Coordinates of C-alpha atoms in Angstrom, one line a residue:
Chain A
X2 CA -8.4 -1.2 -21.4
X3 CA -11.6 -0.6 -19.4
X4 CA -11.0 0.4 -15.5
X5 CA -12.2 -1.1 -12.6
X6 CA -16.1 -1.1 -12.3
X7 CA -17.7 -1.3 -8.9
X8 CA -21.6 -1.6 -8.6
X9 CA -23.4 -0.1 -7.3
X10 CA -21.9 3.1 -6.7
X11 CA -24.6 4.2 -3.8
X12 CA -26.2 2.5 -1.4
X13 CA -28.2 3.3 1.6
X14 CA -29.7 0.5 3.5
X15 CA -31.2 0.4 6.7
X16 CA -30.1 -1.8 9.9
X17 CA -30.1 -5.4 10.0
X18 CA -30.3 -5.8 6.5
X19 CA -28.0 -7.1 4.2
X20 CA -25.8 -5.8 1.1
X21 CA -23.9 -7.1 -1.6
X22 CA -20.8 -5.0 -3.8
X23 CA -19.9 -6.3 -7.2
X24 CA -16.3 -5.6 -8.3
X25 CA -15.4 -6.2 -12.3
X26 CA -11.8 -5.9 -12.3
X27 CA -9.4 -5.3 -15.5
X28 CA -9.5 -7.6 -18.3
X29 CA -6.9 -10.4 -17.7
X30 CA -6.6 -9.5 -13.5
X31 CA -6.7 -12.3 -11.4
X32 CA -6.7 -10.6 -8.1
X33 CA -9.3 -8.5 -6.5
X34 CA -8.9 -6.7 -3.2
X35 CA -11.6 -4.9 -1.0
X36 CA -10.5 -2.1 1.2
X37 CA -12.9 -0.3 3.8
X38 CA -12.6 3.6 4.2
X39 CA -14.0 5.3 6.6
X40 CA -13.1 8.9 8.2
X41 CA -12.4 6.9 11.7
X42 CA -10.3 4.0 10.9
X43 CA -9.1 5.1 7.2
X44 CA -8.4 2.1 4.7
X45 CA -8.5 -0.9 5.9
X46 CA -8.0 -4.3 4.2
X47 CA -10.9 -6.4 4.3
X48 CA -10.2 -9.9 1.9
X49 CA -8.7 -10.6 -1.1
X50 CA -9.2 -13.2 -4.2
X51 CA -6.8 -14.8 -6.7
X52 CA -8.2 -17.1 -9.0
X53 CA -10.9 -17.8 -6.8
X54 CA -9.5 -18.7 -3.2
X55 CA -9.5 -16.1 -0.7
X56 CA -5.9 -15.9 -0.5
X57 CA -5.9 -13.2 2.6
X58 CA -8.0 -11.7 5.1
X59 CA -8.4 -8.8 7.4
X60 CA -9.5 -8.2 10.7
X61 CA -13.4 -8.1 10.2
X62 CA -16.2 -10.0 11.8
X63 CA -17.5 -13.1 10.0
X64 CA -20.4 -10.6 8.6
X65 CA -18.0 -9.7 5.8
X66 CA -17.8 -12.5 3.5
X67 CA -17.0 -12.3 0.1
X68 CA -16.2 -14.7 -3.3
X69 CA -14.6 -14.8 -6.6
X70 CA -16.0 -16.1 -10.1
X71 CA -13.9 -17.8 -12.9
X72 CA -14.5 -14.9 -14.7
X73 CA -12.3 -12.6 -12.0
X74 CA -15.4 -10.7 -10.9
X75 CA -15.9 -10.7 -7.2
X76 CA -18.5 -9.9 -4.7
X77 CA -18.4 -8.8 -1.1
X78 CA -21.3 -9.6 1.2
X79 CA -22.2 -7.9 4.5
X80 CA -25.0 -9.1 6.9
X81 CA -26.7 -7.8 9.5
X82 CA -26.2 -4.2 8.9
X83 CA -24.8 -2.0 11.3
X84 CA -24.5 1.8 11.3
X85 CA -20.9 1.5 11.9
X86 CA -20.3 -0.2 8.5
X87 CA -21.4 3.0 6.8
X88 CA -18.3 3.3 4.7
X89 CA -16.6 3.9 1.1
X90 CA -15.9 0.4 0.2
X91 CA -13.1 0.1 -2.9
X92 CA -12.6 -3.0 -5.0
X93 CA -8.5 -3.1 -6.0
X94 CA -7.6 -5.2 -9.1
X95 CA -4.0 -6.5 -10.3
X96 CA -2.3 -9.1 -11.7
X97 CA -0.2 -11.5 -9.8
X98 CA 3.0 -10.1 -7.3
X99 CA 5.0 -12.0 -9.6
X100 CA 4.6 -10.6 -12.9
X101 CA 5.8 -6.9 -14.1
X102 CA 2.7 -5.7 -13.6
X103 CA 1.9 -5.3 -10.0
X104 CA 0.1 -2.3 -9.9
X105 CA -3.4 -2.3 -8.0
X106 CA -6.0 -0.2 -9.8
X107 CA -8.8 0.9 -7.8
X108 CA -12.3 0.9 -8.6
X109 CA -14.6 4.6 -8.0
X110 CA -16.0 2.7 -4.7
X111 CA -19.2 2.0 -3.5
X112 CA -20.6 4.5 -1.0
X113 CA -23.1 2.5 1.6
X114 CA -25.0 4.2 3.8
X115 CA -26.6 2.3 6.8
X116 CA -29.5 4.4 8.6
Chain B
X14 CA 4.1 -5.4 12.6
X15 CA 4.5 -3.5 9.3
X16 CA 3.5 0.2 9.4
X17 CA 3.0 3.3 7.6
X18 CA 3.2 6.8 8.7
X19 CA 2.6 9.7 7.2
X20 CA 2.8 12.6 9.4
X21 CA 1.7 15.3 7.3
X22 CA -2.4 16.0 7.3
X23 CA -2.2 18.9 5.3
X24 CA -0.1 21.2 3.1
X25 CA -0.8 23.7 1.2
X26 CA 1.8 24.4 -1.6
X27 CA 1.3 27.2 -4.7
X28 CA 0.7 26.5 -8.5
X29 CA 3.9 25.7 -10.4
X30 CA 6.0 25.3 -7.2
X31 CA 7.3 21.5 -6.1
X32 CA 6.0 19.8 -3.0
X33 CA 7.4 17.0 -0.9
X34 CA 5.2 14.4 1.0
X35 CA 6.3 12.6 3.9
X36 CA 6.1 8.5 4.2
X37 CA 7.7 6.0 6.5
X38 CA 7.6 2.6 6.6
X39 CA 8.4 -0.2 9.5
X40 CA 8.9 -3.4 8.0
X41 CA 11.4 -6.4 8.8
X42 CA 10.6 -7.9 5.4
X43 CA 13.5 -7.4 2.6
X44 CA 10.8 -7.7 -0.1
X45 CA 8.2 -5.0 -0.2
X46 CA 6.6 -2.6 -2.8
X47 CA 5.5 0.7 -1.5
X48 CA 2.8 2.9 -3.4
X49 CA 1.4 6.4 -3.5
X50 CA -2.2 6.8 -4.6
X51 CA -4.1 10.3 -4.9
X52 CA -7.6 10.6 -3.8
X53 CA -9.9 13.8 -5.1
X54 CA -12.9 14.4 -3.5
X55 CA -15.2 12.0 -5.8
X56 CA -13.3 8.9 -4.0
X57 CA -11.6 6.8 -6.2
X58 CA -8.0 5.9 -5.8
X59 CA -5.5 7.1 -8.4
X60 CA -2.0 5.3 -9.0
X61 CA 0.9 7.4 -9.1
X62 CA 4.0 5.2 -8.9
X63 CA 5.3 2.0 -7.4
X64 CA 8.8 1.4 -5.7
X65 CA 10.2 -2.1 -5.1
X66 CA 12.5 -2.6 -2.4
X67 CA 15.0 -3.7 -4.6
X68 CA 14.7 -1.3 -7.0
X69 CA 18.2 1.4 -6.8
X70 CA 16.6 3.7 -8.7
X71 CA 14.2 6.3 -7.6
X72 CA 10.7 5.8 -9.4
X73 CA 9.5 8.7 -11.5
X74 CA 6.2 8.8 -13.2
X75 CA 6.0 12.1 -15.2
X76 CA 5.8 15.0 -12.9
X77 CA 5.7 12.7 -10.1
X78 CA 8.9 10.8 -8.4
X79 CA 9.6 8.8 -5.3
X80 CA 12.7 9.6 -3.3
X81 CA 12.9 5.8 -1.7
X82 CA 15.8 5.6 1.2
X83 CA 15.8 2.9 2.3
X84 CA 18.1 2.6 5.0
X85 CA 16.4 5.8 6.2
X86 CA 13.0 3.7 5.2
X87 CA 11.7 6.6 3.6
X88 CA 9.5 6.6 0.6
X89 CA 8.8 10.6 -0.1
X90 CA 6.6 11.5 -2.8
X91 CA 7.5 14.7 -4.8
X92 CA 5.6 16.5 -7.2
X93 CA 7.2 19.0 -9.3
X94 CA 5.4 21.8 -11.2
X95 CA 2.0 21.4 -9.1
X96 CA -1.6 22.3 -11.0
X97 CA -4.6 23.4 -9.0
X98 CA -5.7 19.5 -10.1
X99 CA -3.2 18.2 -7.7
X100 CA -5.7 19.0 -4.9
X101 CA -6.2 16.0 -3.2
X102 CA -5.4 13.1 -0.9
X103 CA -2.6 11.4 -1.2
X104 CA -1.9 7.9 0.7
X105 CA 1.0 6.0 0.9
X106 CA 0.9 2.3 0.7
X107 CA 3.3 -0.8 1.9
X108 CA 2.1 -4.0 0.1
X109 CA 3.2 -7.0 2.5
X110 CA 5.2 -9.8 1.1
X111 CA 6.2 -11.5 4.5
X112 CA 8.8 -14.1 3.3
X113 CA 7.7 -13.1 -0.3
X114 CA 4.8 -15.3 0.3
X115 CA 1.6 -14.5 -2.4
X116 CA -0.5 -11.5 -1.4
X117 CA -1.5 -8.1 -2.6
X118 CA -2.8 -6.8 0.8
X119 CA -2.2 -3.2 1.3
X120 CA -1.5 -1.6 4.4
X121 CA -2.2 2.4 3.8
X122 CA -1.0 5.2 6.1
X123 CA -3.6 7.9 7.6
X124 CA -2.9 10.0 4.2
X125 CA -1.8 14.0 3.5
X126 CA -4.7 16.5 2.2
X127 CA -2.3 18.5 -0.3
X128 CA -4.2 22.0 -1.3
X129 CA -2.8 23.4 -4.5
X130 CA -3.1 27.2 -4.0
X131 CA -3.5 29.4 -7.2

């Protein structure tokens, strides 16, 4: 089985502007996770998707947004760029709590830079 | 409010020997899973092994095993026979199930730098 992909895997972008992550998760996955790293706050849980509802979400301002396609791929949005969201953002994919296979397989994360 | 702690930053441990990392977990939920993922330098996340709360026995996943207590609400990683690959970071992981409702939100502690020495 193909891994996690996560597009693109660097990013710089300057303030104000805008960005958007692409998360494929494995074939067959139904939920996708997004987790923000950075060397201040560590992981952090941003949202996550199953079968396209947003079925939690973290503790981030409203510029954080992201969505879910039929096909399991999701994106995650940020707006209005600010230096502080300068961070490794990882895309986590598994299949539902309630099967055998709860696993969450991380993506190689996309490194954004905001100058 | 569910927690992780891991209150090792960094140890250093020599090729071939076995090394021990510490994780604790606060949690009121009787449901949980709890996770250990290694980090290298390039960034991505590496699964090692799962523990669910109700699993009695330990987890083992080739060289690596979890010594879960639970009472003690411990969840230790060990690595046995440790290779100069085994540089790292390791993080510990709690997924939340609060009254086993539907979620795979993970709640990560602040991780253990582990430096394989030759």
């Amino acid at each position: 089985k193909a891994g996690v992909t996560q597009t693109p895997r660097y990013l710089i972008k300057t303030r104000g502007q805008q960005v958007t992550l692409s998360c494929s998760p494995i074939s067959g996955h139904r939920s996708v996770s997004w987790y923000q790293q950075t060397p201040g706050q560590g992981l952090q849980f941003l949202f996550e998707y199953f079968s396209e509802t947003q079925r939690n979400k973290g503790n981030f301002p409203g510029r954080f947004s992201g969505r879910q396609f039929s096909n399991s791929r999701s994106e995650m949005n940020v707006s209005t760029l600010e230096l502080g969201d300068s961070a490794l953002y990882l895309c986590a994919s598994s299949d539902d709590y309630r099967t055998s296979s709860y696993e969450q397989y991380f993506g190689p994360g996309t490194r954004l830079t905001v100058t | 409010a569910q927690k992780i702690t891991q209150t090792q930053p960094g140890m250093f441990v020599q090729e071939k020997e076995a090394v021990t990392l510490d994780c604790t977990y606060d949690t009121s939920d009787q449901s949980y899973g709890l996770f250990w993922y290694k980090q290298p330098s390039s960034g991505e996340m590496i699964f090692l092994i799962y523990q669910g709360s109700y699993d009695e026995q330990n987890a083992t996943e080739g060289r690596y095993s979890l010594n879960f207590q639970k009472a003690r609400k411990s969840a230790n990683l060990v690595i046995s026979a440790s290779q100069l690959g085994d540089s790292a970071m390791y993080f510990c992981a709690m997924r939340e199930a609060p009254g086993g409702g539907a979620t795979n939100k993970l709640i990560f502690g602040t991780g253990t730098l582990l430096a394989v020495q030759p």
